[in-house]
mmCIF file with all atom_site columns, C-alpha atoms in Angstrom:
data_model
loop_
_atom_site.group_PDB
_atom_site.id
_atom_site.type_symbol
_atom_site.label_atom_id
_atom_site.label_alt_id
_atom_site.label_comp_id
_atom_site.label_asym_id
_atom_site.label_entity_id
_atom_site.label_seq_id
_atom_site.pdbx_PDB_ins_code
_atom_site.Cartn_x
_atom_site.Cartn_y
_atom_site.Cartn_z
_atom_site.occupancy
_atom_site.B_iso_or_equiv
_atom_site.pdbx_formal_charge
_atom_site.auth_seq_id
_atom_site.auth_comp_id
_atom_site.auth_asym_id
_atom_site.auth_atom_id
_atom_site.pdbx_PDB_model_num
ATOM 1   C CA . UNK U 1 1   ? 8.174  -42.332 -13.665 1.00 0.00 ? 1   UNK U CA 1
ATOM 2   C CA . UNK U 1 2   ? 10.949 -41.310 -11.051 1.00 0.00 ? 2   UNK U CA 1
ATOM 3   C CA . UNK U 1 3   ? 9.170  -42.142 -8.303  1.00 0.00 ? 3   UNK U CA 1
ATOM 4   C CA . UNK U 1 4   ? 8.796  -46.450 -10.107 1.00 0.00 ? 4   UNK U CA 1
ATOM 5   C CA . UNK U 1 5   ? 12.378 -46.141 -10.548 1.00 0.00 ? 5   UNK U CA 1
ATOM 6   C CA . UNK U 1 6   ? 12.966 -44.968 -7.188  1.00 0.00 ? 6   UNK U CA 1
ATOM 7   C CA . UNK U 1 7   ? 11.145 -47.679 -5.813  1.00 0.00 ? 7   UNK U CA 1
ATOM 8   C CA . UNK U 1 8   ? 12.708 -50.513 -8.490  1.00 0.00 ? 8   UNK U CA 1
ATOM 9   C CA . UNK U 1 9   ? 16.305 -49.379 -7.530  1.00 0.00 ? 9   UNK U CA 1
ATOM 10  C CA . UNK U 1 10  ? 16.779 -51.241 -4.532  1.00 0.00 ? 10  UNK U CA 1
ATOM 11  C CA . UNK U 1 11  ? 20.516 -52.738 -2.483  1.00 0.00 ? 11  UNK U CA 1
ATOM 12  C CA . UNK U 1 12  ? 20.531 -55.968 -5.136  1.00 0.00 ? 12  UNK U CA 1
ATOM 13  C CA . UNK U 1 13  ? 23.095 -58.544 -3.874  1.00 0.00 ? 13  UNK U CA 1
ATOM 14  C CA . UNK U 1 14  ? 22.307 -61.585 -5.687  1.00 0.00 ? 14  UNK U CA 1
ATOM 15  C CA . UNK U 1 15  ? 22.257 -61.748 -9.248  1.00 0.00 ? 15  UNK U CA 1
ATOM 16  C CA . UNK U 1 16  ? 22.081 -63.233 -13.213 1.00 0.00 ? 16  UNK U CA 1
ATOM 17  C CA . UNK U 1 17  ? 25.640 -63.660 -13.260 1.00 0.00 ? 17  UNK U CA 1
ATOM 18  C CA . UNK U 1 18  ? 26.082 -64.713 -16.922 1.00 0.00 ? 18  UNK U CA 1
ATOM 19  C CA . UNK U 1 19  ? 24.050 -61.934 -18.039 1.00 0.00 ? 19  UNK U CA 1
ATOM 20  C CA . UNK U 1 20  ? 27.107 -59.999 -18.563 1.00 0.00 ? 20  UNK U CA 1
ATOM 21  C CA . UNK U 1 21  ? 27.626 -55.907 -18.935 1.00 0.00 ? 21  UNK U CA 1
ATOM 22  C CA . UNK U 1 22  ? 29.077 -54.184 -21.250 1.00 0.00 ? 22  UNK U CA 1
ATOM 23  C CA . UNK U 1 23  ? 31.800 -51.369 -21.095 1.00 0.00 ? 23  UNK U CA 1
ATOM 24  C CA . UNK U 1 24  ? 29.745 -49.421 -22.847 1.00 0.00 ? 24  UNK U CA 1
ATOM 25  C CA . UNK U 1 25  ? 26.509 -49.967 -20.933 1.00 0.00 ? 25  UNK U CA 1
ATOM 26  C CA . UNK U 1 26  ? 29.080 -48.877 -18.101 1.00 0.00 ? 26  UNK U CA 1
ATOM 27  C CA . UNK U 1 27  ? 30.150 -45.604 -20.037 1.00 0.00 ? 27  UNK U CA 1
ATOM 28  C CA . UNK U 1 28  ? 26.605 -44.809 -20.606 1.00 0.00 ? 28  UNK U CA 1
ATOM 29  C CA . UNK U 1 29  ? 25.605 -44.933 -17.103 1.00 0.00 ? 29  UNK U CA 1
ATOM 30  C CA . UNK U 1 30  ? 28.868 -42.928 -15.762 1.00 0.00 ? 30  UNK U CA 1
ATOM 31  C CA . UNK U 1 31  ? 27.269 -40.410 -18.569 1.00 0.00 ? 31  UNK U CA 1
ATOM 32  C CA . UNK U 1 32  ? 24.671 -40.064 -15.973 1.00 0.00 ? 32  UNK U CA 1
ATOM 33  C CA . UNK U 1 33  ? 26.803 -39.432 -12.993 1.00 0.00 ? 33  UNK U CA 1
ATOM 34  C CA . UNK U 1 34  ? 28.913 -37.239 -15.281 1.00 0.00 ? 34  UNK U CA 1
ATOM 35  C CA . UNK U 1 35  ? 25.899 -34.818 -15.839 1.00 0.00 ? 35  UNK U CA 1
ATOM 36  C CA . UNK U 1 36  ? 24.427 -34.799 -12.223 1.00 0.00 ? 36  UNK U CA 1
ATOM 37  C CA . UNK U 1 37  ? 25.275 -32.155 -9.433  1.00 0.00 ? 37  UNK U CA 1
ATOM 38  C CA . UNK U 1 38  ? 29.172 -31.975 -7.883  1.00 0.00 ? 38  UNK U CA 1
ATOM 39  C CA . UNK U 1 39  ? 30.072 -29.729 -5.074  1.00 0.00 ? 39  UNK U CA 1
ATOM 40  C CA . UNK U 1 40  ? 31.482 -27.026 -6.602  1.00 0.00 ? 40  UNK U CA 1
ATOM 41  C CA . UNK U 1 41  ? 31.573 -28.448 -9.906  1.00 0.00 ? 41  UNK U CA 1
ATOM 42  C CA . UNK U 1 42  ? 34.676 -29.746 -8.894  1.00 0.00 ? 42  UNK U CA 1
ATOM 43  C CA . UNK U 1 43  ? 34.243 -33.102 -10.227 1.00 0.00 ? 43  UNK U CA 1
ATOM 44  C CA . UNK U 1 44  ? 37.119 -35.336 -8.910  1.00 0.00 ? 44  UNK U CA 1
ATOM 45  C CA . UNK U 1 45  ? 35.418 -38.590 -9.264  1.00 0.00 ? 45  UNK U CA 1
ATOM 46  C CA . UNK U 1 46  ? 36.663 -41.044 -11.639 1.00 0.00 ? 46  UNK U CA 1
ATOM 47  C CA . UNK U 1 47  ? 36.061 -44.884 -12.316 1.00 0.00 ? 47  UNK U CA 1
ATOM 48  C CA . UNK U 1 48  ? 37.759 -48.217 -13.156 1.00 0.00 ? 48  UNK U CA 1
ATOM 49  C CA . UNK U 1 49  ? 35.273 -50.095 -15.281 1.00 0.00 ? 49  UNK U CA 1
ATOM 50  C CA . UNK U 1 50  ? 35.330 -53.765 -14.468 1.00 0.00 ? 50  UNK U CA 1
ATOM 51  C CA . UNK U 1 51  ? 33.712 -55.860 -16.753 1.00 0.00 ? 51  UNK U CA 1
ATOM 52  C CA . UNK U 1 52  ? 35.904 -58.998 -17.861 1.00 0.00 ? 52  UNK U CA 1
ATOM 53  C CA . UNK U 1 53  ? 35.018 -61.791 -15.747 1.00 0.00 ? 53  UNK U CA 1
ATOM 54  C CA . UNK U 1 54  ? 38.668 -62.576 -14.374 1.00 0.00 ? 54  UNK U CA 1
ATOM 55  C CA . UNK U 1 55  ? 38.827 -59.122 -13.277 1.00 0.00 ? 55  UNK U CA 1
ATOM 56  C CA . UNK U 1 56  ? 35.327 -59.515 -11.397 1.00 0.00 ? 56  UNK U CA 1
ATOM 57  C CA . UNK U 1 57  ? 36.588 -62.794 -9.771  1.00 0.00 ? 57  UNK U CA 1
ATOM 58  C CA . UNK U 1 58  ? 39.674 -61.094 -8.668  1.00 0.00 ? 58  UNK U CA 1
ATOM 59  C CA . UNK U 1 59  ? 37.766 -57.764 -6.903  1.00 0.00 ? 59  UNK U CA 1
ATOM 60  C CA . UNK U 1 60  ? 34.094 -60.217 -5.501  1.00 0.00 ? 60  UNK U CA 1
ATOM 61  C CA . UNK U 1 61  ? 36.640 -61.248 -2.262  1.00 0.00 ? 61  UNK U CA 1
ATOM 62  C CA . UNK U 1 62  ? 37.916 -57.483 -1.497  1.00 0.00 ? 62  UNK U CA 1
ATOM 63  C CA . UNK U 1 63  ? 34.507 -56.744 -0.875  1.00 0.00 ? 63  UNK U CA 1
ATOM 64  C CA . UNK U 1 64  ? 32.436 -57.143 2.053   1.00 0.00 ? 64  UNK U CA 1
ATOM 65  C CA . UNK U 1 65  ? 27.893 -57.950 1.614   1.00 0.00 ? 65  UNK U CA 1
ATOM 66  C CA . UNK U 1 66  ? 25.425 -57.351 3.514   1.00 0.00 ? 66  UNK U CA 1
ATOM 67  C CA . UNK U 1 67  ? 26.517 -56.355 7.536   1.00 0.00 ? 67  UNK U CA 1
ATOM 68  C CA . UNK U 1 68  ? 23.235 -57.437 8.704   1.00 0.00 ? 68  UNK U CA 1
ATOM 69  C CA . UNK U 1 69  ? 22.883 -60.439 7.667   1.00 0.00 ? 69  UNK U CA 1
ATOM 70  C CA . UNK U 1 70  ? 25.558 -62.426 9.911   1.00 0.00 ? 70  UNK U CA 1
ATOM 71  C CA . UNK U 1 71  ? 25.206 -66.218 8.441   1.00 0.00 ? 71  UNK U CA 1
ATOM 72  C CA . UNK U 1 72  ? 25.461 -65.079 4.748   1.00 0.00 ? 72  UNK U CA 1
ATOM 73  C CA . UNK U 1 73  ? 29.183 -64.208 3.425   1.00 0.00 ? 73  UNK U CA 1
ATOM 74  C CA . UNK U 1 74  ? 27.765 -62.876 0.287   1.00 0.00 ? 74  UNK U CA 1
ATOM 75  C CA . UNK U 1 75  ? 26.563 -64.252 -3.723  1.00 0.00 ? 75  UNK U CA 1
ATOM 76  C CA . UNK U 1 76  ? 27.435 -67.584 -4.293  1.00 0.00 ? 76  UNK U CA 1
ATOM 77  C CA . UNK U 1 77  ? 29.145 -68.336 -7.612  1.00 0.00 ? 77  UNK U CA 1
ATOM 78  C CA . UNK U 1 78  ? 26.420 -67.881 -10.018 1.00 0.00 ? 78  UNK U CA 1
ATOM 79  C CA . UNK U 1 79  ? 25.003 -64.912 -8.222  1.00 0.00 ? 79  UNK U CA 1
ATOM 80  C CA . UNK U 1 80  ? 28.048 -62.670 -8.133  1.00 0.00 ? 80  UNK U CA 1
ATOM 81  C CA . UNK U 1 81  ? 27.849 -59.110 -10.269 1.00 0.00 ? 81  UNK U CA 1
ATOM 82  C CA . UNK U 1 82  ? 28.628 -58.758 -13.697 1.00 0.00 ? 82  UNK U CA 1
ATOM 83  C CA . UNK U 1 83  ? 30.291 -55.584 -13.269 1.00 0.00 ? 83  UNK U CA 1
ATOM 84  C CA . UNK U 1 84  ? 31.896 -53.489 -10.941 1.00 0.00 ? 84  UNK U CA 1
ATOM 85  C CA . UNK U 1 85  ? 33.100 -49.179 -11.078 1.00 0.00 ? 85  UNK U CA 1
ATOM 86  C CA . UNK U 1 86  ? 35.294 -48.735 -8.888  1.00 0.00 ? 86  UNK U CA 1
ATOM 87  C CA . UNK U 1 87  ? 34.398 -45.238 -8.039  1.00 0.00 ? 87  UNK U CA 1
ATOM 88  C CA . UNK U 1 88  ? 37.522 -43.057 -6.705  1.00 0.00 ? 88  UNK U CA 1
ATOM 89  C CA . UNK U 1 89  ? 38.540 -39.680 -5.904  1.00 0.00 ? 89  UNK U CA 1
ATOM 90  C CA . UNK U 1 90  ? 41.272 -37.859 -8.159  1.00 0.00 ? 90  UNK U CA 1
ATOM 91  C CA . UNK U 1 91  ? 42.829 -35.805 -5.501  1.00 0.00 ? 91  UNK U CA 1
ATOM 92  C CA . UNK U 1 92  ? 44.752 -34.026 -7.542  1.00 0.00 ? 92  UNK U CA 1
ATOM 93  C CA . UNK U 1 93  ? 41.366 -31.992 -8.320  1.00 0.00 ? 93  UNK U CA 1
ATOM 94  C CA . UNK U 1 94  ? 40.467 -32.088 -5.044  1.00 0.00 ? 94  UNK U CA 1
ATOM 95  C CA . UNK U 1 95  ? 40.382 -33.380 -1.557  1.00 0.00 ? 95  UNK U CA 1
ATOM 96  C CA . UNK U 1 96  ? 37.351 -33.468 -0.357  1.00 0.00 ? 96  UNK U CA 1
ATOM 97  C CA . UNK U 1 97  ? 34.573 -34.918 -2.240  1.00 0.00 ? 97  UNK U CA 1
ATOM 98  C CA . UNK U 1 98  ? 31.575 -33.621 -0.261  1.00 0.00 ? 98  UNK U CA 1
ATOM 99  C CA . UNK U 1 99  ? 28.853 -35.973 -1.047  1.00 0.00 ? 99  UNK U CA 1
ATOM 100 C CA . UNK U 1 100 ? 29.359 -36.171 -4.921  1.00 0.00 ? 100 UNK U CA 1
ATOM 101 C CA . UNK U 1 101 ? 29.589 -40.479 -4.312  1.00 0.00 ? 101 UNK U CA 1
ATOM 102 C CA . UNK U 1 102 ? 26.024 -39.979 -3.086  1.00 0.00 ? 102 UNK U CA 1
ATOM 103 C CA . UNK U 1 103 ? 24.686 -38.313 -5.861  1.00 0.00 ? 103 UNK U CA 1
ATOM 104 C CA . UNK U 1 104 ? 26.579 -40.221 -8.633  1.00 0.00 ? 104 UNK U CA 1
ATOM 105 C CA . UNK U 1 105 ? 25.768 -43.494 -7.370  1.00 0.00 ? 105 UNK U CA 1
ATOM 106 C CA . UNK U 1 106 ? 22.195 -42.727 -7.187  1.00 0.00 ? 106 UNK U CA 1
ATOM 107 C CA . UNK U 1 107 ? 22.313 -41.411 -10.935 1.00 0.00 ? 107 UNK U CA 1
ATOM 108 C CA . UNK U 1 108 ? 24.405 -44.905 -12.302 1.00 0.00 ? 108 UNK U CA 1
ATOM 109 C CA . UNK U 1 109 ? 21.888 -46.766 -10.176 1.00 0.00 ? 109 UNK U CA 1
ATOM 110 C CA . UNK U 1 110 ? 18.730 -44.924 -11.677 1.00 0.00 ? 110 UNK U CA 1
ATOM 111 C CA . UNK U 1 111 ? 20.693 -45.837 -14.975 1.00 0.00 ? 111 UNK U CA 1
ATOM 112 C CA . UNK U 1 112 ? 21.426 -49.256 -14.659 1.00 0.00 ? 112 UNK U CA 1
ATOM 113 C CA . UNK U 1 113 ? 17.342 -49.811 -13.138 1.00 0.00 ? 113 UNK U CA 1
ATOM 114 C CA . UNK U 1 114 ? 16.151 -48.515 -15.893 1.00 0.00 ? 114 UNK U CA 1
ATOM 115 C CA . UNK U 1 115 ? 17.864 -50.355 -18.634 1.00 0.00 ? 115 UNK U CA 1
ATOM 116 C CA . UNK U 1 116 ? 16.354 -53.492 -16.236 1.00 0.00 ? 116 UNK U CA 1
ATOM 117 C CA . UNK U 1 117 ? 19.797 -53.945 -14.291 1.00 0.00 ? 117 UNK U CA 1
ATOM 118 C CA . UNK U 1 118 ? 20.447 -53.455 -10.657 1.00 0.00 ? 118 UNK U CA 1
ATOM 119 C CA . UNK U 1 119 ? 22.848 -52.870 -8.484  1.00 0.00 ? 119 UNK U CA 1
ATOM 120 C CA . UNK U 1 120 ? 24.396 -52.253 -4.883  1.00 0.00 ? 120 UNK U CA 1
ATOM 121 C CA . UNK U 1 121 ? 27.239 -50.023 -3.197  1.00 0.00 ? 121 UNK U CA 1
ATOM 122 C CA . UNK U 1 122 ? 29.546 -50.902 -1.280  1.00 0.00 ? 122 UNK U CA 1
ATOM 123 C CA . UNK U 1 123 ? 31.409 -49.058 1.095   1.00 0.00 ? 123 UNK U CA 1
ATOM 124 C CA . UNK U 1 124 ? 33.104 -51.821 3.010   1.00 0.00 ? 124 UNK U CA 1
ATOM 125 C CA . UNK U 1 125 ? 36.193 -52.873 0.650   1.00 0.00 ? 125 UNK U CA 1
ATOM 126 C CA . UNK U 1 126 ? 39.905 -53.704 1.213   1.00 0.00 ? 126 UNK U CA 1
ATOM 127 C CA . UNK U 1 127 ? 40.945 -50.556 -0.321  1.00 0.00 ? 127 UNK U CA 1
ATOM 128 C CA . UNK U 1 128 ? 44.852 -51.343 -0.131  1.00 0.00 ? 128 UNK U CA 1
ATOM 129 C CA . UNK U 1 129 ? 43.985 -54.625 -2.230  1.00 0.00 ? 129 UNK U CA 1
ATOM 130 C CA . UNK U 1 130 ? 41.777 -53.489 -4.093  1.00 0.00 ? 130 UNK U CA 1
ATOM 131 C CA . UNK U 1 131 ? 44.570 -50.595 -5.339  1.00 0.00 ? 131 UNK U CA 1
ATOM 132 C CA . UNK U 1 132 ? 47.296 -52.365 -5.471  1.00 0.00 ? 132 UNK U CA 1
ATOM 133 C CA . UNK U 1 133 ? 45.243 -55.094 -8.119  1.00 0.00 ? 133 UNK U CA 1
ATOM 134 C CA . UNK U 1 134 ? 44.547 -52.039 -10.102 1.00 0.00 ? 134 UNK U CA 1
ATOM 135 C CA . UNK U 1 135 ? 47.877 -50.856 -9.980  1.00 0.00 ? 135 UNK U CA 1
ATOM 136 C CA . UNK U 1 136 ? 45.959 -47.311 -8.798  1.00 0.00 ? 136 UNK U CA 1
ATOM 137 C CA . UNK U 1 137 ? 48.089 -44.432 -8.447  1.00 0.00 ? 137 UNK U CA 1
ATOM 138 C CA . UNK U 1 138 ? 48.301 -42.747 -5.004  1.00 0.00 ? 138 UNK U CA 1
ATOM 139 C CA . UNK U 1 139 ? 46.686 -39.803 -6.742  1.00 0.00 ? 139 UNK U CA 1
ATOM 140 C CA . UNK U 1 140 ? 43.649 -41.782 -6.238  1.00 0.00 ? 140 UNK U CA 1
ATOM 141 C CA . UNK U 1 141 ? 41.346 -42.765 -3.294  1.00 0.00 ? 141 UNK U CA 1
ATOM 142 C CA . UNK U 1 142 ? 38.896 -45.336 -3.208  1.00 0.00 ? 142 UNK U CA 1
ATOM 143 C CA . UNK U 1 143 ? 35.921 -44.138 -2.735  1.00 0.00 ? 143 UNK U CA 1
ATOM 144 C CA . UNK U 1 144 ? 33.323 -47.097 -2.849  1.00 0.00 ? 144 UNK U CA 1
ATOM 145 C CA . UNK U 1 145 ? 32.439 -49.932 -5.783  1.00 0.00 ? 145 UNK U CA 1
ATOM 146 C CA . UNK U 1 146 ? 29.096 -50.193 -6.749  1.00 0.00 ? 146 UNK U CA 1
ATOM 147 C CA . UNK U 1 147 ? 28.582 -53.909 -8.146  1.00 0.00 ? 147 UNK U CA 1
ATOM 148 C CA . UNK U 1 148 ? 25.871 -54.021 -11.207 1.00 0.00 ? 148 UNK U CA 1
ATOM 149 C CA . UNK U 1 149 ? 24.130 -57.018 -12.402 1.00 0.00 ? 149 UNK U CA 1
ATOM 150 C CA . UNK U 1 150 ? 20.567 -58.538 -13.921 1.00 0.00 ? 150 UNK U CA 1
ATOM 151 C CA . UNK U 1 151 ? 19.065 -58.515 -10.363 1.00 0.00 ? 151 UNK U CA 1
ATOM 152 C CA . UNK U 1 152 ? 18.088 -62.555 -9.346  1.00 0.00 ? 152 UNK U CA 1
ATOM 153 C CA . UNK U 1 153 ? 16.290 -62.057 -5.717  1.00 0.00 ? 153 UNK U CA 1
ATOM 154 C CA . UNK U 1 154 ? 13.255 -60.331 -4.442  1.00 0.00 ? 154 UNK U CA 1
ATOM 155 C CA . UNK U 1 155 ? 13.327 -57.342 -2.208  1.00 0.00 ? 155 UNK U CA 1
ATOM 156 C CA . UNK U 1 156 ? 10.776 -55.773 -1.047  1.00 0.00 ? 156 UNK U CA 1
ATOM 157 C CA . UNK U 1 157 ? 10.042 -52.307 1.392   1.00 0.00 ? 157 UNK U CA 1
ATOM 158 C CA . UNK U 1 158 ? 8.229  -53.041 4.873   1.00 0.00 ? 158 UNK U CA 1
ATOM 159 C CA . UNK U 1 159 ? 7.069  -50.328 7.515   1.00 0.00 ? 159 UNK U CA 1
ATOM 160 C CA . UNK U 1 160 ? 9.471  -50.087 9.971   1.00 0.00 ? 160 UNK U CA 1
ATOM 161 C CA . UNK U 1 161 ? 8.123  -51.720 13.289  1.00 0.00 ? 161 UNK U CA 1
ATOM 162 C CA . UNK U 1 162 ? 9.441  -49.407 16.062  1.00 0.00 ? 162 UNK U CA 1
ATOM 163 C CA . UNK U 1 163 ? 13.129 -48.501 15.437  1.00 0.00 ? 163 UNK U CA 1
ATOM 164 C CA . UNK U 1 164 ? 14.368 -51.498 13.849  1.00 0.00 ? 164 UNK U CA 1
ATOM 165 C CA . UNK U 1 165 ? 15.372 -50.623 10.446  1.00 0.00 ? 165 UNK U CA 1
ATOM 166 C CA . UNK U 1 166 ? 17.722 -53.744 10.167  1.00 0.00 ? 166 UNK U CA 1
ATOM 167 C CA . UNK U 1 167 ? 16.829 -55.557 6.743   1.00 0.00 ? 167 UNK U CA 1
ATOM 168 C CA . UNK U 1 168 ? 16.661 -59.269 7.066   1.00 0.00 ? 168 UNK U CA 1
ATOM 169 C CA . UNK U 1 169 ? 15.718 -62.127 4.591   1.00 0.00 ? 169 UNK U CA 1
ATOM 170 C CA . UNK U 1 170 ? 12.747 -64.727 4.957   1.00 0.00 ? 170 UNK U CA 1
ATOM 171 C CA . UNK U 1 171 ? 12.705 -68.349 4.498   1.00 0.00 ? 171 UNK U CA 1
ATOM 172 C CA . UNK U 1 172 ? 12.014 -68.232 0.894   1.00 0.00 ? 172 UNK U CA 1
ATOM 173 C CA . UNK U 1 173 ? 15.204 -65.728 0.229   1.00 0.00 ? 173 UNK U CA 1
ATOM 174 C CA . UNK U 1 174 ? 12.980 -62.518 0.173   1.00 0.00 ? 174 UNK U CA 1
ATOM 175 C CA . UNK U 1 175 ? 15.121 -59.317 1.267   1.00 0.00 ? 175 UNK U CA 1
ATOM 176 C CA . UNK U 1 176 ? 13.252 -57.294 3.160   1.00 0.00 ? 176 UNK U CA 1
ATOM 177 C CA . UNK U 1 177 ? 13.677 -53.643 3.732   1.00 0.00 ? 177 UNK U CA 1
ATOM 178 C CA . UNK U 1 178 ? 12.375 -51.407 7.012   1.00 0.00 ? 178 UNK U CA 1
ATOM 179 C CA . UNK U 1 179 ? 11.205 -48.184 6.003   1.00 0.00 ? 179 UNK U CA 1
ATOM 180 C CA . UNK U 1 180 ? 10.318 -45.495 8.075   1.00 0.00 ? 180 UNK U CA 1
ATOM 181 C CA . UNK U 1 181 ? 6.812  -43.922 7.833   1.00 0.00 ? 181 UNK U CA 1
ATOM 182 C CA . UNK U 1 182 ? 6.714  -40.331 5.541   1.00 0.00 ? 182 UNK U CA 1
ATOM 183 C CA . UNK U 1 183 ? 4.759  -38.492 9.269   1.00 0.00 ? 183 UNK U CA 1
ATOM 184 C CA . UNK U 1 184 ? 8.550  -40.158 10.907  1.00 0.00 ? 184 UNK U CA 1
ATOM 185 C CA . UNK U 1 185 ? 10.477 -37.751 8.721   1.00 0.00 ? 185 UNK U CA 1
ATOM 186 C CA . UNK U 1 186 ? 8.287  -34.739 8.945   1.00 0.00 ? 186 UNK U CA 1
ATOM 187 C CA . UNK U 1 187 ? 9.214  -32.493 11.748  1.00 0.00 ? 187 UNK U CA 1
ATOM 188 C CA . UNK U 1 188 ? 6.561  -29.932 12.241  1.00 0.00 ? 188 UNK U CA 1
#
């Protein structure tokens, strides 16, 4: 059962955008995070639920899709996420977050895939923006916004041919995603 939600839970960038989220769908799924592994317990992330669709239209531009794919400036209107967390660091718990973002967004993602949502993080953001339309206190760092939605696009794992592990899109919209072979991460 992990291993088909492993394997459901792919980068989604296009999506149902009037199948809305919830806040509480949100909460539920931040449960998740909550309860997973934190370097030292320290647990200094926190999140900005963003679920009205003003507030969504106001963070989509701050945000930057897909680096690969160089003629494609991200979802049209339509396609854009129902929901954003805005996940940040509190640093008055601590500085350094070690790689709790990792492991929380993996758990909200597992959370959202299995309730049939998907979703995507993104790293690439226009952090001053994006805290300054939150009104965020300087206590708190931006860490990265994962963007949730009812997935509307295909994507789909491919053996990586040689070292390109570039993903790319087909003709008919298909994502496609180079994978590495499981002997090309064994080191014996």
């Amino acid at each position: 059962m992990l291993k088909e939600l492993i394997l459901k839970n792919r980068s989604f960038r296009r999506f149902k955008e009037g199948e809305r989220i919830s806040p509480e769908q949100l909460r539920n799924w931040i449960d998740l995070a909550r309860c997973s592994a934190s370097a030292r317990n320290a647990q200094s992330l926190k999140y900005v639920l963003v679920t009205e669709e003003a507030d969504c239209e106001k963070l989509f531009p701050l945000l930057a899709w897909a680096g690969y794919l160089k003629d494609w400036s991200g979802p049209a209107e339509g396609e854009r996420p129902a929901a954003y967390l805005i996940m940040l660091n509190d640093r008055e718990i601590s500085d350094n977050y070690f790689c709790d973002h990792g492991i929380a967004a993996q758990s909200l993602l597992l959370g959202a895939v299995e309730e049939g949502y998907g979703g995507c993080i993104i790293a690439a953001v226009n952090r001053k923006k994006l805290s300054t339309l939150f009104n965020l206190s300087d206590r708190y760092e931006v860490v990265q916004v994962l963007a949730f939605g009812k997935p509307d696009e295909e994507v789909v794992l491919e053996e990586m041919d040689g070292d390109d592990y570039k993903y790319w899109r087909d003709e008919q919209g298909v994502h496609h995603v180079p994978k590495r072979s499981l002997d090309d991460l064994i080191v014996s």
